XYZ file of C-alpha atoms in Angstrom:
599
model
C 0.063 0.157 0.194
C 2.430 2.862 -1.399
C 2.631 6.315 0.137
C 1.665 8.090 -3.218
C 2.681 11.868 -1.554
C 5.513 11.556 0.782
C 7.553 14.462 -0.409
C 4.923 17.366 -0.673
C 6.340 20.231 1.511
C 2.718 20.658 3.295
C 2.939 17.241 4.307
C 6.320 17.184 6.093
C 5.687 20.260 8.308
C 5.761 18.965 11.500
C 3.147 20.337 13.946
C 4.101 21.981 16.919
C 3.817 19.486 19.739
C 1.865 20.739 22.761
C 3.817 21.413 26.014
C 3.873 18.320 28.681
C 1.568 20.072 30.810
C -1.054 20.665 28.096
C -0.591 17.320 26.679
C -1.542 15.619 30.195
C -4.214 18.244 30.353
C -5.669 17.026 26.974
C -5.296 13.244 27.860
C -7.140 13.941 31.292
C -10.162 15.569 29.448
C -10.145 12.792 26.610
C -10.002 10.309 29.764
C -12.872 12.070 31.465
C -15.071 12.051 28.421
C -14.501 8.169 27.734
C -15.837 7.446 30.891
C -14.971 5.155 33.856
C -15.251 1.648 31.988
C -12.718 2.188 29.231
C -10.250 3.889 30.853
C -10.515 1.600 34.090
C -10.175 -1.462 31.781
C -7.074 0.210 29.972
C -5.142 0.490 33.378
C -6.010 -2.961 34.173
C -4.522 -3.872 30.871
C -1.485 -1.887 31.659
C -1.196 -3.404 35.272
C -1.586 -6.785 33.796
C 1.382 -5.999 31.619
C 3.655 -4.567 34.140
C 3.027 -7.633 36.329
C 3.727 -10.087 33.505
C 0.798 -11.918 33.200
C -0.031 -11.971 29.745
C 3.489 -12.765 29.065
C 3.322 -15.771 31.244
C 0.249 -16.960 29.393
C 1.974 -16.486 26.355
C 5.361 -18.276 26.917
C 7.136 -20.160 24.177
C 4.883 -22.953 22.547
C 5.888 -26.008 20.433
C 4.849 -25.248 16.603
C 2.146 -27.021 15.170
C 2.642 -30.593 14.197
C 0.731 -32.431 11.652
C -1.423 -31.307 8.568
C -3.417 -28.245 8.701
C -5.968 -29.303 5.809
C -7.323 -32.663 4.602
C -5.947 -34.241 1.525
C -9.264 -33.771 -0.381
C -11.407 -30.839 -1.382
C -15.092 -31.528 -1.604
C -16.869 -30.081 -5.346
C -17.393 -26.598 -5.577
C -21.264 -25.383 -5.307
C -23.023 -23.916 -8.512
C -22.061 -20.414 -8.783
C -22.914 -17.311 -10.940
C -21.464 -17.081 -14.190
C -17.972 -15.720 -14.301
C -17.302 -16.692 -10.834
C -15.080 -19.690 -10.897
C -12.782 -17.922 -13.441
C -12.205 -15.108 -11.619
C -11.057 -16.970 -8.534
C -8.951 -19.410 -10.526
C -7.275 -16.509 -12.010
C -6.833 -14.821 -8.751
C -5.410 -18.102 -7.070
C -2.811 -18.523 -9.841
C -1.973 -14.857 -9.500
C -1.026 -15.415 -5.891
C 2.833 -14.997 -4.677
C 4.885 -18.337 -4.103
C 5.514 -16.886 -0.521
C 4.538 -13.408 0.929
C 6.640 -11.098 2.806
C 5.639 -12.185 6.206
C 7.270 -9.471 8.381
C 7.724 -6.556 6.549
C 10.138 -4.177 8.373
C 9.296 -5.978 11.825
C 11.257 -8.233 13.896
C 10.033 -11.557 13.350
C 11.832 -12.989 16.892
C 10.933 -10.519 18.960
C 8.642 -11.452 21.816
C 5.156 -10.077 20.625
C 3.458 -8.048 23.454
C 6.963 -6.204 23.640
C 6.765 -5.191 19.866
C 6.917 -1.779 18.817
C 3.942 -1.154 15.866
C 4.933 2.072 14.769
C 8.856 2.732 15.059
C 9.620 0.635 11.984
C 6.710 1.481 9.921
C 2.923 0.941 9.186
C 1.853 -2.473 10.781
C -1.476 -2.591 8.703
C -0.325 -3.833 5.301
C 1.847 -6.461 7.450
C -1.162 -7.683 9.298
C -3.175 -8.087 6.107
C -0.972 -11.007 5.032
C -1.205 -12.896 8.001
C -5.319 -12.796 8.139
C -5.199 -15.954 5.712
C -7.386 -14.503 3.040
C -4.676 -16.335 0.593
C -5.628 -19.804 2.427
C -9.027 -19.171 1.773
C -8.852 -18.463 -2.055
C -6.766 -21.368 -2.458
C -9.175 -23.457 -0.906
C -11.951 -22.225 -3.144
C -9.792 -22.962 -6.120
C -9.450 -26.486 -4.912
C -12.977 -27.297 -4.751
C -13.061 -25.819 -8.208
C -10.350 -27.375 -9.740
C -9.459 -30.521 -7.741
C -6.790 -32.016 -9.890
C -5.106 -28.647 -9.594
C -1.988 -27.905 -6.860
C -4.342 -25.505 -5.123
C -5.023 -27.702 -1.781
C -1.457 -28.611 -1.757
C -0.462 -24.943 -1.865
C -2.784 -24.008 0.715
C -1.284 -26.390 3.153
C 2.273 -25.636 2.220
C 1.543 -21.824 2.818
C 0.053 -22.742 6.550
C 3.436 -24.532 6.951
C 5.481 -21.602 5.985
C 3.350 -19.266 8.150
C 3.828 -21.458 10.932
C 7.840 -21.582 10.727
C 8.109 -18.094 9.849
C 5.783 -17.028 12.952
C 6.879 -19.250 15.860
C 4.111 -18.805 18.539
C 3.792 -15.388 20.577
C 6.480 -13.670 18.528
C 6.695 -11.194 16.005
C 4.168 -9.039 14.371
C 1.866 -12.001 13.844
C 1.146 -12.576 17.456
C 1.265 -8.761 18.520
C -2.669 -7.984 18.483
C -5.306 -10.329 19.706
C -7.965 -8.824 17.071
C -5.545 -10.201 14.171
C -5.232 -13.528 15.904
C -8.870 -13.656 16.031
C -9.496 -12.617 12.455
C -7.020 -15.221 11.476
C -9.026 -17.764 13.451
C -12.227 -16.941 11.935
C -10.628 -17.556 8.688
C -8.748 -20.758 9.096
C -12.474 -21.840 10.789
C -14.137 -20.869 7.593
C -11.421 -22.627 5.132
C -12.017 -25.873 7.432
C -15.356 -25.380 6.830
C -15.236 -25.264 3.385
C -13.486 -28.348 3.134
C -16.130 -30.284 5.450
C -13.191 -30.529 7.798
C -14.506 -28.563 10.730
C -15.864 -30.997 12.737
C -12.463 -32.800 13.194
C -10.091 -30.491 12.317
C -6.450 -32.019 11.542
C -3.668 -31.882 14.168
C -1.755 -28.900 12.649
C -5.045 -27.148 12.377
C -6.258 -27.731 15.898
C -2.980 -26.918 17.429
C -2.854 -23.740 15.661
C -6.423 -22.831 16.649
C -5.521 -23.778 20.100
C -2.480 -20.854 20.005
C -4.737 -18.358 18.504
C -7.305 -18.703 21.364
C -4.465 -18.576 23.937
C -3.179 -15.286 22.044
C -6.757 -13.792 22.390
C -7.253 -15.086 25.932
C -4.061 -13.026 26.995
C -5.144 -9.400 26.783
C -8.915 -9.168 27.031
C -9.025 -6.118 29.198
C -7.421 -4.171 26.022
C -9.955 -5.811 23.422
C -12.778 -4.416 25.843
C -11.310 -1.065 26.608
C -10.834 0.117 22.804
C -14.670 0.243 22.485
C -14.482 -0.779 18.824
C -14.093 -3.644 16.722
C -11.314 -5.388 18.756
C -14.181 -5.971 21.319
C -16.236 -7.843 18.726
C -13.615 -9.712 16.768
C -11.648 -11.022 19.805
C -14.845 -13.041 21.292
C -15.901 -14.050 17.789
C -12.587 -15.461 17.258
C -12.550 -17.294 20.600
C -16.001 -18.731 19.955
C -14.751 -20.141 16.389
C -11.607 -21.786 18.283
C -13.694 -23.034 21.027
C -16.084 -24.197 18.576
C -13.870 -26.243 16.316
C -12.196 -27.817 19.155
C -15.067 -28.994 20.798
C -14.980 -26.907 23.773
C -18.742 -26.338 24.526
C -18.159 -24.244 27.757
C -15.736 -21.983 26.192
C -18.128 -21.521 23.209
C -20.806 -20.309 25.486
C -18.594 -18.165 27.263
C -17.376 -16.351 24.113
C -21.109 -16.335 22.767
C -22.180 -13.963 26.005
C -19.214 -11.551 25.565
C -19.625 -11.306 21.899
C -23.397 -10.597 22.655
C -22.512 -8.052 25.332
C -20.153 -6.192 23.004
C -22.564 -5.978 20.157
C -24.895 -4.789 22.875
C -22.890 -2.102 23.799
C -21.182 -1.103 20.585
C -24.219 -1.399 17.923
C -27.281 1.104 18.941
C -30.692 -0.161 18.400
C -30.879 2.109 15.332
C -27.780 0.691 13.702
C -25.531 3.295 14.699
C -21.993 1.731 15.464
C -19.584 2.901 17.786
C -17.043 3.365 15.040
C -18.726 5.731 12.612
C -17.094 4.381 9.910
C -18.953 2.293 6.753
C -15.661 0.387 6.598
C -15.666 -0.604 10.048
C -19.205 -1.394 10.166
C -18.497 -3.663 7.130
C -15.834 -5.705 9.451
C -18.156 -6.011 12.497
C -20.601 -7.168 9.925
C -18.176 -9.545 8.000
C -17.085 -10.932 11.761
C -20.543 -11.414 13.268
C -21.622 -13.502 9.677
C -18.625 -15.903 10.054
C -19.614 -16.624 13.852
C -23.220 -16.906 12.915
C -22.601 -19.064 9.857
C -20.041 -21.166 11.986
C -23.101 -21.447 14.749
C -25.665 -22.399 12.457
C -23.305 -25.194 10.765
C -22.598 -26.661 14.612
C -25.949 -26.436 15.536
C -24.781 -24.455 18.672
C -27.420 -22.523 20.803
C -28.275 -19.000 19.273
C -26.419 -16.165 20.496
C -28.153 -14.182 23.324
C -30.026 -11.215 22.368
C -29.692 -8.552 21.362
C -27.014 -9.700 18.834
C -29.148 -10.735 16.136
C -31.496 -7.631 16.184
C -28.258 -5.271 16.202
C -26.678 -6.945 13.530
C -30.035 -6.591 11.581
C -29.791 -2.964 12.323
C -26.423 -2.388 11.164
C -26.834 -4.231 8.117
C -29.609 -1.873 7.555
C -27.296 1.093 8.105
C -24.696 -0.174 6.163
C -27.049 -0.897 3.039
C -28.339 3.216 3.358
C -24.643 4.022 2.947
C -23.788 1.734 0.176
C -23.828 2.893 -3.179
C -25.048 0.713 -5.778
C -21.633 0.095 -7.451
C -20.748 -1.005 -3.725
C -18.685 1.893 -2.534
C -19.315 3.086 0.545
C -19.133 6.843 1.902
C -15.584 7.769 3.302
C -17.016 8.435 6.637
C -14.441 8.290 9.740
C -11.751 5.883 9.365
C -11.124 2.555 7.928
C -8.293 0.092 6.907
C -9.351 -1.341 3.941
C -10.581 -4.338 5.408
C -12.728 -7.181 3.663
C -12.829 -10.403 5.864
C -13.848 -13.785 4.285
C -14.376 -11.792 0.723
C -15.407 -15.230 -0.877
C -16.831 -13.113 -3.777
C -13.738 -11.388 -4.422
C -15.452 -7.843 -4.350
C -12.567 -6.254 -2.827
C -12.334 -3.493 -0.113
C -14.041 -1.068 -2.312
C -16.839 -3.091 -2.913
C -19.340 -3.908 0.089
C -22.113 -5.224 -1.816
C -20.983 -9.109 -0.931
C -20.578 -8.248 3.113
C -24.087 -6.290 2.956
C -25.952 -9.218 1.100
C -24.326 -11.827 3.510
C -25.154 -10.198 6.433
C -28.598 -9.299 4.904
C -29.586 -12.891 4.452
C -28.341 -13.834 7.695
C -29.634 -11.476 10.074
C -32.561 -9.739 8.265
C -33.806 -12.577 6.397
C -33.726 -10.099 3.345
C -31.521 -9.563 0.160
C -29.711 -6.305 -0.500
C -30.114 -6.690 -3.949
C -27.620 -9.275 -5.110
C -29.570 -12.172 -5.753
C -26.711 -13.641 -7.299
C -23.981 -13.286 -4.928
C -21.211 -15.615 -5.317
C -19.912 -15.332 -1.417
C -23.619 -16.799 -0.350
C -23.560 -19.487 -2.886
C -20.624 -20.703 -0.942
C -22.073 -20.646 2.356
C -25.211 -22.044 1.025
C -27.426 -18.912 1.965
C -30.525 -18.737 -0.279
C -31.755 -15.562 -1.437
C -34.856 -14.374 0.565
C -38.042 -12.887 -1.078
C -37.936 -9.827 0.973
C -35.564 -7.089 0.520
C -33.869 -4.159 2.485
C -35.171 -0.817 1.482
C -33.713 2.544 1.199
C -35.591 5.114 3.085
C -35.759 8.735 1.500
C -34.924 9.779 5.325
C -33.468 8.365 8.043
C -31.586 9.048 11.328
C -29.325 6.869 13.304
C -26.898 7.487 16.335
C -24.221 9.304 14.627
C -25.455 9.780 11.189
C -28.473 10.942 9.315
C -29.340 10.292 5.550
C -31.316 11.723 2.724
C -31.993 10.074 -0.830
C -33.566 12.228 -3.189
C -32.194 11.378 -6.422
C -28.580 11.875 -5.039
C -27.743 10.806 -1.342
C -26.325 12.700 1.170
C -24.751 11.535 4.827
C -24.303 14.185 7.691
C -22.274 13.098 10.712
C -23.964 14.022 13.745
C -24.204 12.945 17.380
C -24.060 12.020 20.492
C -20.735 11.151 21.420
C -20.494 8.350 23.555
C -17.503 6.787 21.728
C -14.555 8.513 20.884
C -14.366 10.019 17.493
C -11.772 9.230 15.089
C -11.546 12.331 13.178
C -12.798 16.035 13.684
C -15.675 15.661 11.372
C -18.578 16.428 13.135
C -21.452 18.029 11.193
C -19.531 16.665 7.927
C -21.874 16.633 4.963
C -21.096 14.133 1.959
C -23.169 14.271 -1.182
C -22.971 11.901 -3.802
C -24.769 11.652 -7.103
C -24.724 8.379 -8.591
C -21.123 7.266 -9.010
C -19.761 10.978 -8.235
C -19.031 12.178 -4.759
C -19.465 15.751 -5.161
C -18.648 16.821 -1.577
C -16.205 14.368 0.349
C -14.532 13.063 2.938
C -10.757 12.807 2.743
C -10.492 9.099 3.986
C -8.147 7.660 6.422
C -4.660 7.883 5.170
C -2.497 5.756 7.477
C -2.346 5.121 10.919
C 1.138 5.160 10.835
C 1.791 7.708 8.116
C 5.346 8.561 6.618
C 4.673 12.555 7.036
C 3.233 13.992 10.135
C 1.283 16.266 7.785
C -1.402 13.451 7.020
C -2.983 13.738 10.224
C -3.988 17.356 9.651
C -4.632 16.808 5.950
C -6.842 13.942 6.552
C -8.277 14.317 10.004
C -8.463 17.615 10.866
C -11.818 19.942 10.983
C -10.376 22.103 8.197
C -10.100 18.554 6.015
C -14.001 18.411 6.403
C -16.811 20.889 5.455
C -18.670 22.148 8.857
C -17.112 25.636 9.806
C -14.023 26.008 11.396
C -13.686 28.848 13.921
C -10.613 31.029 14.006
C -8.391 28.497 12.552
C -8.448 26.207 15.667
C -9.836 22.446 15.563
C -12.518 21.798 18.188
C -11.088 18.644 18.913
C -7.163 18.911 19.722
C -5.247 15.840 19.549
C -4.528 14.179 22.255
C -2.725 11.038 21.198
C -2.160 8.977 17.785
C -5.874 7.627 18.263
C -7.434 10.019 20.775
C -9.215 13.414 20.627
C -9.879 15.822 23.420
C -12.483 18.279 24.291
C -15.414 16.910 22.430
C -18.326 19.090 21.571
C -21.974 18.840 22.515
C -24.209 17.751 19.708
C -27.686 17.334 19.170
C -30.245 16.495 16.270
C -32.526 18.982 14.494
C -35.490 17.799 12.551
C -33.437 18.253 9.165
C -29.830 18.345 10.462
C -28.071 18.759 13.342
C -26.340 21.336 15.812
C -23.017 21.553 17.676
C -21.320 23.489 20.348
C -17.411 23.247 20.979
C -15.851 23.822 24.365
C -14.960 27.771 23.001
C -18.756 28.044 22.862
C -19.317 28.530 19.180
C -22.332 26.904 18.200
C -23.244 25.497 14.307
C -26.510 24.466 13.343
C -26.531 22.696 10.266
C -29.577 21.977 8.110
C -30.219 20.237 4.848
C -32.761 20.564 2.060
C -33.022 18.868 -0.913
C -35.494 20.236 -4.113
C -35.121 18.680 -7.075
C -31.395 18.572 -8.249
C -30.650 21.439 -5.778
C -29.143 20.872 -2.337
C -29.246 23.665 0.295
C -27.069 23.637 3.278
C -27.769 26.127 5.926
C -25.215 26.886 8.715
C -26.292 29.211 11.309
C -23.269 30.043 13.686
C -22.959 32.003 16.798
C -20.246 32.666 19.587
C -16.950 34.345 20.438
C -15.293 33.490 17.226
C -13.619 36.387 15.135
C -13.711 34.000 11.729
C -15.488 31.283 10.232
C -14.191 29.023 7.400
C -15.952 26.456 5.416
C -13.702 23.929 3.564
C -15.682 22.092 0.768
C -13.549 19.320 -0.696
C -14.324 18.628 -4.210
C -13.691 15.755 -6.763
C -10.620 15.921 -8.896
C -11.219 17.539 -12.127
C -11.591 21.154 -13.589
C -13.324 23.409 -11.187
C -13.756 27.417 -12.041
C -14.195 30.080 -9.735
C -17.412 32.172 -9.594
C -18.216 35.063 -8.288
C -20.297 33.347 -5.676
C -18.676 29.940 -5.450
C -17.084 27.198 -8.056
C -18.256 25.281 -11.049
C -17.218 22.258 -12.753
C -18.893 18.980 -14.622
C -20.112 17.525 -11.273
C -21.807 20.555 -10.149
C -22.357 24.349 -9.184
C -21.759 25.477 -5.863
C -22.965 28.980 -4.893
C -22.246 30.750 -1.156
C -24.026 33.643 0.245
C -24.100 35.114 3.855
C -25.214 38.051 5.914
C -21.716 39.075 5.710
C -18.875 39.567 3.228
C -17.424 36.488 1.739
C -13.745 35.732 0.694
C -13.703 32.400 -1.635
C -10.560 31.001 -3.125
C -9.873 27.543 -4.645
C -7.186 25.397 -2.611
C -5.254 22.205 -2.736
C -6.155 19.467 -0.019
C -6.003 15.552 0.009
C -8.016 13.035 0.134
C -7.129 9.198 0.582
C -8.877 6.733 -2.072
C -7.473 3.829 -0.310
C -5.610 2.935 2.892
C -2.100 4.143 2.574
C -2.700 6.221 -0.562
C -3.069 10.069 -0.872
C -3.653 12.499 -3.610
C -4.355 16.122 -4.009
C -8.245 17.488 -4.714
C -9.499 20.739 -5.250
C -11.127 22.670 -2.200
C -13.473 25.608 -2.139
C -12.445 27.895 1.024
C -15.190 30.101 1.980
C -14.205 32.402 4.603
C -16.516 35.353 6.779
C -15.874 37.305 9.662
C -17.850 38.249 12.470
C -20.728 39.147 12.900
C -21.356 36.278 10.272
C -24.368 34.041 11.796
C -25.743 32.320 8.511
C -24.174 30.879 5.305
C -26.190 29.243 2.827
C -24.511 27.229 0.527
C -26.483 25.477 -2.729
C -25.305 22.615 -4.731
C -26.806 22.174 -8.247
C -26.309 19.177 -9.743
C -26.255 18.512 -13.587
C -29.984 18.275 -14.749
C -31.032 14.748 -16.161
C -30.108 11.288 -14.711
C -27.164 11.040 -12.098
C -23.860 9.854 -13.385
């Protein structure tokens, strides 16, 4: 995942670090807003590390011995036209041997490994999720005479030899161990070997189970996908190892995590289409394995909350499968049996809709569901014209709009509150910048992608309302509330914004009413790449005409901004910057889309 803009001068600027006293104050503020539960869990984790408890649980272990996979693959199920060819082509293009470790030390004890000094660990972790093994298993069922099953076995043997238990980046994260366990369990199930796994697979599942169990407080403290993935992975391990009590315990933990992190209206703790997809992919694997093994149903509200989450993801996923660039995500596509890729969530939405909502999301011939034997229901998920969920609000009126709202119960990943994304067909006219990287090569990436000025809500006096208190932690969360046609926000300095959205035909109107002790307000409208021309009251380009008016004089200019089209990538985009001095109190922005059908 290359860095495409490491040398731009604006991205090499190192922000002035806060003084030690200010940093401590920001972290205390963030801790207070997080609440006692995650903070106490994190402290418990750090105390356990200091006492050496996880390290004792993860003493060196013998590598798995014996075969990982059975010697014969059953025939493939009937698949949609073209699917088998794509799978076999992708399997044939896999590298002979992945680079398992990148710049990280393969021999270092995993719990003490620095995951940021050497580089970005996320692309390294992707290689350890056993997606290649899963693809080779599918290929083996399609082409039994081919080398695919032998390649999958060799890949697992090589992985095991290159990644001794509890050492190196493969074992540094409990969530990664859990995702690996879920994929391995699925691969075994597709080979009808999950009810009696071969010796090597049983040993590996046991090691993965140990890694998940070593740091439970850390997973729970994150209040994100860690808290879902890790009990789901523990459930899969226990299920395949015949540990009924362990499976029941993991099922209870998983249901409690879903009840906490997914609201009844489908809002997720991580307000992100990509991370909602990862949560659903994880839950789908756990649920499919549960049904296959006739295990007891997961405690409620897991099923109903998963159904609400898939309804939300369906609403924010475009017909071509692309999702709103909302918050952060890391390009995960777990158990992507249809080879949709990170940029196309249709397979994930369809699978979750059939498993949890008893509906189709419109992909009747989804190959991933065919591999799992999931029939297509008659009912279909709807796309309402207006909807509200915890953290977001949406409109569908030809074009679609998504507003980032509140309340803030869990830590926000970016300073994106009240940001509006507007999509017209395949073109995202008003856009979020995406994720960038969790360990960017240039410090300027953080502000270029995640700061308030990288979104389109007003920024007062050039100050971010949520200063950064850590790599993944923002302080001074604003107060937020929902309006009938929008939302409001009040920051720690007393500046208030009310944003309302109205769709009339092909014209979208965004009204911002602002008040407070600010001297200047600025709006940053990130636009699609292409030719844009400044006009007297805004900009004009092929995707739209944007006009701004206010009750005070406006200054307008086109600037260069940045967006991340995929994890680890960055590219320049045009930004319309609108500024006004106090006492401005109202800005009206009209976005007129081209007449006719959406592109």
